[in-house]
XYZ file of C-alpha atoms in Angstrom:
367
model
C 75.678 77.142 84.724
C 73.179 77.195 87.766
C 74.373 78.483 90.634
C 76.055 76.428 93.175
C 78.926 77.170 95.552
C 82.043 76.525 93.926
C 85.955 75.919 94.440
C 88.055 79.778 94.378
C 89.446 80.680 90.814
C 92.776 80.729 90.358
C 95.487 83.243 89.749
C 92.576 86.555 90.674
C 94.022 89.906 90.219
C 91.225 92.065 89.566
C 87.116 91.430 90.325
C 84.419 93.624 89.444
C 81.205 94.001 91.046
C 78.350 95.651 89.518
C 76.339 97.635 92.271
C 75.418 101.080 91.389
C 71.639 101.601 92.567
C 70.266 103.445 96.044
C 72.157 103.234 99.962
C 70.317 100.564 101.464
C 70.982 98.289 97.942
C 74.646 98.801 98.445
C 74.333 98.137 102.463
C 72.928 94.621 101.996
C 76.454 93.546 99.410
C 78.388 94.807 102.313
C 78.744 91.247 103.308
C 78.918 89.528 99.930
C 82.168 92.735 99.085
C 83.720 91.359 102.794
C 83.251 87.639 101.461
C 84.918 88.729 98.040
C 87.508 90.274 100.381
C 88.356 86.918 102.333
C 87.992 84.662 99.657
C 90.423 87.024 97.130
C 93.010 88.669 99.821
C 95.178 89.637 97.003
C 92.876 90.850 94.726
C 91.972 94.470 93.609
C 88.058 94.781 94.594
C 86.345 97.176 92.332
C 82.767 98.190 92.800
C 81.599 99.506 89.506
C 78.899 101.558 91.278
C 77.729 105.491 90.913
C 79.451 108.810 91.910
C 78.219 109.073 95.220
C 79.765 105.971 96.024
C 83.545 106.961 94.801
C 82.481 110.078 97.204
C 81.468 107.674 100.664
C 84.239 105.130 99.717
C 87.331 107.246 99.221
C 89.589 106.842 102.156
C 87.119 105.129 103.617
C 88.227 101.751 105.067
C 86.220 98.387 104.143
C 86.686 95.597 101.567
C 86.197 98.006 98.055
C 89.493 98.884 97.194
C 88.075 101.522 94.115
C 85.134 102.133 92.562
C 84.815 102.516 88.433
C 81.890 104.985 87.935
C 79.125 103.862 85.706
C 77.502 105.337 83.030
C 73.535 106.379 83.464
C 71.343 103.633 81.619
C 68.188 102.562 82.037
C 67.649 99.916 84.556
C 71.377 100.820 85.836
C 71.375 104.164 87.271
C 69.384 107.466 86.970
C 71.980 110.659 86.055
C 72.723 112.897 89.013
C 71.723 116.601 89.174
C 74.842 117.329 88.215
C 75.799 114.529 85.273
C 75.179 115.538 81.675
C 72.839 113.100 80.277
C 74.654 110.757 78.357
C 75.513 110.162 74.712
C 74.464 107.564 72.322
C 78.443 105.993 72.351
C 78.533 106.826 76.379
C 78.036 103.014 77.590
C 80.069 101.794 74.490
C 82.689 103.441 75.268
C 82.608 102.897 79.236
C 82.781 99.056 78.039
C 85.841 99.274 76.316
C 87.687 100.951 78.939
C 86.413 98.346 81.019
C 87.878 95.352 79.257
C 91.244 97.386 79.358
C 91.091 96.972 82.824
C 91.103 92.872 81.955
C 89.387 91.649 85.065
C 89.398 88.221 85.984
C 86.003 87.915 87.848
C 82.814 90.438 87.045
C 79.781 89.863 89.205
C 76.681 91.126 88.842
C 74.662 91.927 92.362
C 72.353 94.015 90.663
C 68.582 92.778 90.276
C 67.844 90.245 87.636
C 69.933 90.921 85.017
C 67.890 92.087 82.335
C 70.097 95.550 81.907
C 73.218 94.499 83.736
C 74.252 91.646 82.631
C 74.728 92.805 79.119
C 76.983 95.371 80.986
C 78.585 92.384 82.994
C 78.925 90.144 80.123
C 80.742 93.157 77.916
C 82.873 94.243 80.346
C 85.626 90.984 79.161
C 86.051 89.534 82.026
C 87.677 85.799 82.420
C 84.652 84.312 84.503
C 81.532 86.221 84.538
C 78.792 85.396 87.710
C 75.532 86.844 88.827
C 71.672 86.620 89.219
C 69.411 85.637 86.462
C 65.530 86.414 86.158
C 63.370 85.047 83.619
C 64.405 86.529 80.434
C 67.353 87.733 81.173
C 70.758 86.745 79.927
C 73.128 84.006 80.503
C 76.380 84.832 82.848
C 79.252 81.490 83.277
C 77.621 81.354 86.376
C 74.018 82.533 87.722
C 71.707 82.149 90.097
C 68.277 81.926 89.775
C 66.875 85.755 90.565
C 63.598 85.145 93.139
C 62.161 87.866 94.482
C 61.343 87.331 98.416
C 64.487 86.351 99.581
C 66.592 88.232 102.154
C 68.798 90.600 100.286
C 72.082 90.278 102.603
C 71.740 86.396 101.841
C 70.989 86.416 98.222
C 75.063 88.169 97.468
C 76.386 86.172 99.557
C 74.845 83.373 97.202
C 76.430 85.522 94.129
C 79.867 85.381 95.813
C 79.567 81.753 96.119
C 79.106 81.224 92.394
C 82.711 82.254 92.471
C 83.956 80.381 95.495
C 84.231 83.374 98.225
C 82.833 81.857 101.625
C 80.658 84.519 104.338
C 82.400 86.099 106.562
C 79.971 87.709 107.873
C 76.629 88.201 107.695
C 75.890 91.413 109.073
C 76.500 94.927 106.641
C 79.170 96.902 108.763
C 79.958 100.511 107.659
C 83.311 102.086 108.692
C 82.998 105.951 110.437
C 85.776 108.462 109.945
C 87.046 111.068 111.990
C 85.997 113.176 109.195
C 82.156 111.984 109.000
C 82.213 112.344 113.475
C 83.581 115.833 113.260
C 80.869 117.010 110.278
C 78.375 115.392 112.326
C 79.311 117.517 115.507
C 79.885 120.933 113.458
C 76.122 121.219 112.493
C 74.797 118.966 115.715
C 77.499 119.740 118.371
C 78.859 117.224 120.843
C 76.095 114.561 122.615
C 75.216 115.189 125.727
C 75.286 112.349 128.587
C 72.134 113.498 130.213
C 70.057 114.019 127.096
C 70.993 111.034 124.703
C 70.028 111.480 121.064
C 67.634 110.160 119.038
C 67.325 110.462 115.173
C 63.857 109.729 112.939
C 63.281 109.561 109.752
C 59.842 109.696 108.045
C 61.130 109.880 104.475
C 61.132 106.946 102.225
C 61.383 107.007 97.841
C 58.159 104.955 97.834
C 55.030 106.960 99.332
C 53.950 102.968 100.117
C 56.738 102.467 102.611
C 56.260 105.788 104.545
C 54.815 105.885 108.260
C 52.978 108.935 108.700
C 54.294 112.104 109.574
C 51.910 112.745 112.551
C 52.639 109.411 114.243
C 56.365 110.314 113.986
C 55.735 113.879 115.676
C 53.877 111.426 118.505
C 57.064 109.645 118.569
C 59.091 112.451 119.147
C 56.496 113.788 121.469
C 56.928 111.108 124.401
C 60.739 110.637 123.517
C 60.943 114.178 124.280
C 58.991 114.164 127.907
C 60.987 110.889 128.635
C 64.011 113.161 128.289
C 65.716 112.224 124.696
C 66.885 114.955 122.327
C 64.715 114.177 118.976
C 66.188 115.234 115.715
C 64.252 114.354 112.269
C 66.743 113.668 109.440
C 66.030 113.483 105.605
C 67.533 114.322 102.257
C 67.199 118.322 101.079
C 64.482 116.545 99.274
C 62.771 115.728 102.215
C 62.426 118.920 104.170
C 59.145 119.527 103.517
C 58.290 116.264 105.034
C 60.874 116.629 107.935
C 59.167 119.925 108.457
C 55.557 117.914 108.764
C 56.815 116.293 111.866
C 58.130 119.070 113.242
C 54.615 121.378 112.643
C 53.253 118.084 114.196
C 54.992 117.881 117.513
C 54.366 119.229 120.444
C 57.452 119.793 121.985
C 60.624 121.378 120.269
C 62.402 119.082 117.774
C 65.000 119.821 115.257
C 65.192 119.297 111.676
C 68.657 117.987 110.538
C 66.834 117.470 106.625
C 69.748 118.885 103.809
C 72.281 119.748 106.685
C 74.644 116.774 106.112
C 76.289 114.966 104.168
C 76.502 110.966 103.602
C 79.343 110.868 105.863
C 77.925 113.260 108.033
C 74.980 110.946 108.496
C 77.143 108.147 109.623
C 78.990 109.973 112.131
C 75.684 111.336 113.445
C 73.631 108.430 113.570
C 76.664 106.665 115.922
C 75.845 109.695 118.239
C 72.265 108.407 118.874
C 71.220 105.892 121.237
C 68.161 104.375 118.476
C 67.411 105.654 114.524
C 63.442 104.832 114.235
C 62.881 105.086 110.789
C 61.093 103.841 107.709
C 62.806 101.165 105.459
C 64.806 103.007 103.658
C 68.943 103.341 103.349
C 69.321 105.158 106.680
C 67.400 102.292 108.551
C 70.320 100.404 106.979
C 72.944 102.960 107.419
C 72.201 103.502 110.942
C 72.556 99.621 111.577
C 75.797 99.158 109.681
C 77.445 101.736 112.016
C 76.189 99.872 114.743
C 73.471 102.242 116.060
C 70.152 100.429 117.680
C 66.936 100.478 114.620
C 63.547 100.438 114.732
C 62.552 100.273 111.587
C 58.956 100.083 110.325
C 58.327 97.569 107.142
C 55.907 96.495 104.947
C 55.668 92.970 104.754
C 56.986 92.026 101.957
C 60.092 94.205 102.557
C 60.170 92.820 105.794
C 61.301 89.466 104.702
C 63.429 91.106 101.772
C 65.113 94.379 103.852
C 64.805 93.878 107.503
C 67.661 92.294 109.636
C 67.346 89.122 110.877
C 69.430 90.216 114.234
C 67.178 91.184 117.022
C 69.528 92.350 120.019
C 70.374 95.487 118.809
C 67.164 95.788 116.581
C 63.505 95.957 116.333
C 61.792 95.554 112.805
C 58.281 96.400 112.917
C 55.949 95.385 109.785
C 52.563 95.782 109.023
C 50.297 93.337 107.691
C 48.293 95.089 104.853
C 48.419 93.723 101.180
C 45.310 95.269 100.340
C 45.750 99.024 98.758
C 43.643 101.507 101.212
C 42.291 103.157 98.332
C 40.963 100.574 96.140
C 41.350 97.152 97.776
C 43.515 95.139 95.731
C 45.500 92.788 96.932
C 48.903 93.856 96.208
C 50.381 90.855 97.421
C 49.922 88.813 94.398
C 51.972 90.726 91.613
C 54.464 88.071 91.647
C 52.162 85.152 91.585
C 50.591 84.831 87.826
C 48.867 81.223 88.683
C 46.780 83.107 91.897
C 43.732 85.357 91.105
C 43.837 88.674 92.046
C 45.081 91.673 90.025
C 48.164 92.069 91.994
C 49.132 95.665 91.720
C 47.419 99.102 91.370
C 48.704 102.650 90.655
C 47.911 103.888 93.841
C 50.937 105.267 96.318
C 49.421 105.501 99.655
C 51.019 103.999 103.138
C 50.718 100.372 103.398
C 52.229 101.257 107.071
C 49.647 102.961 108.877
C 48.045 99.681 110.681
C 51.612 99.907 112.766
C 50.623 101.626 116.067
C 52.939 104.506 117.818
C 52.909 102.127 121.178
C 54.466 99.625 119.490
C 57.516 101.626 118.120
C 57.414 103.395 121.612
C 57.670 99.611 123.231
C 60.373 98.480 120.804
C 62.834 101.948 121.783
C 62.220 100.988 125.519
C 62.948 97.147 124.619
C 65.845 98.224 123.261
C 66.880 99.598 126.655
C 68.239 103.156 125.088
């Protein structure tokens, strides 16, 4: 069945929602999980999601009442550093525990369903819903998966397959007491007359990252306007959190591997703006109501970037040709238009966004 909005199912105890990829993927369901939440009052919300997420949702408040950990499988989720990889019966078995849980609704908010909604479709649910790409198999309900559409708008679609109305449209994130007093071990308390502000040059795709030299220039003439700069980042990313450091002039602190999730969240509500690259903590630092500038390529500009503009400033650039080899990488999705469409390269597609503009946005922003 197509997707359309439809009337609430009856007699709901228990609704499953398959979302177990990276931070910024499970930011934009915020609003579809807060729709579920409305629509199903009574209901037990489970987010069938990855271990970090049992780790930033436990006793955290919001609409996910538990999550049900998911096995690593391709096109799912990659294994942690600490998972054993898993066995040939691993998934099997997850499934059958699953239909012991005899849910009433399973939705699938994860990408086109090619891998998931097997998973969705074994999992025995009464009414199964969720996006559908070419290819891919049949839920009760689907939408048709297209690619360049807003990602907060296109769950909310997925929780109207099953009759669960917006209630908002804008991802809010709950801070704890706990994630504000991490936050201030490693950072210490803000200070009035030097008000914080976090950047982040890291990014999983090399495409999506602003240099690390026009960040340091960022920090630079935040610095001499009086701001405290920090540079976050994953432990991952301390070699490129150390770039911008190495690249500024003026003293700025490195915050890369030195907290948590939580950690982030209560220190990115300590900072007056979060300029980063699109990436989770862009997202992240929006949810829990922190100012964004955020710099975009275009394409994830119309996917990624909120829509709301008083608290936030996405920037994108407008190159769709790679800088190495000129293709125009704009036209992957588009078999009928000439072009190749895609290229191995993994360069910035950012770089055409100048620092005065991010510099204009912070002071639009009136931080």
């Amino acid at each position: 069945m197509v997707g359309r909005v439809r009337d609430l199912v009856p007699d709901v105890e228990r609704i499953a929602v398959l979302r177990a990829n990276a931070l910024g993927d499970f930011i934009f369901a915020l609003p579809a999980l807060e729709a579920l939440r409305a629509g199903y009052p009574d209901a037990e919300l489970v987010l069938i999601g990855a271990p970090w997420h049992a780790k930033l949702l436990a006793e955290r408040p919001g609409p996910v009442d538990r999550v049900l950990v998911v096995p690593p499988a391709e096109g799912i989720r990659e294994a942690g550093p600490d998972e054993p990889p898993p066995s040939a019966g691993t998934m099997a078995d997850w499934l059958a525990a699953a239909r012991r849980e005899r849910f009433d609704l399973a939705l699938q908010m994860h990408g086109g369903g090619g891998n998931s909604n097997p998973i969705v479709a074994g999992m025995g649910a009464r009414i199964t819903a969720g996006l559908r790409a070419e290819g891919a198999p049949e839920l009760d309900r689907w939408l048709r998966y297209v690619f360049y559409q807003p990602e907060v708008f296109r769950y909310l679609e997925v929780a109207g397959l099953v009759g669960a109305s917006p209630a908002t449209v804008t991802p809010r994130l709950h801070v704890t007491p706990t994630d504000l007093a991490e936050a201030r071990s490693v950072v210490g308390e803000p200070g009035r007359d030097h008000p914080r502000i976090a950047l982040h040059p890291g990014a999983s795709d090399p495409r999506r990252r602003w240099p690390a030299e026009r960040f340091a220039e960022v920090a630079d003439a935040l610095a001499a306007d009086g701001y405290e700069v920090f540079v976050t980042g994953t432990a991952q990313e301390r070699d490129l959190a150390d770039q911008v450091v190495a690249a500024a002039r003026t003293p700025v602190r490195s915050l890369a591997g030195e907290l948590s999730l939580g950690g982030l969240l209560g220190f990115y509500t300590d900072c007056a703006v979060v300029v980063a690259n699109d990436t989770g903590p862009v997202h992240v630092a929006a949810a829990v109501g922190t100012p964004t500038v955020g710099i975009f390529w275009v394409g994830n500009l119309i996917n990624c970037a909120t829509p709301l503009r008083a608290r936030h400033r996405p920037i994108g650039s407008w190159t769709i040709h790679c800088p190495e080899c000129g293709v125009d990488c704009s036209r992957g999705i588009y078999p009928a238009r000439p072009g190749a469409g895609d290229c191995a390269h993994r360069v910035s597609f950012v770089t055409d966004v100048p620092v005065v503009e991010v510099l204009e946005a912070i002071t639009d922003l009136e931080v």
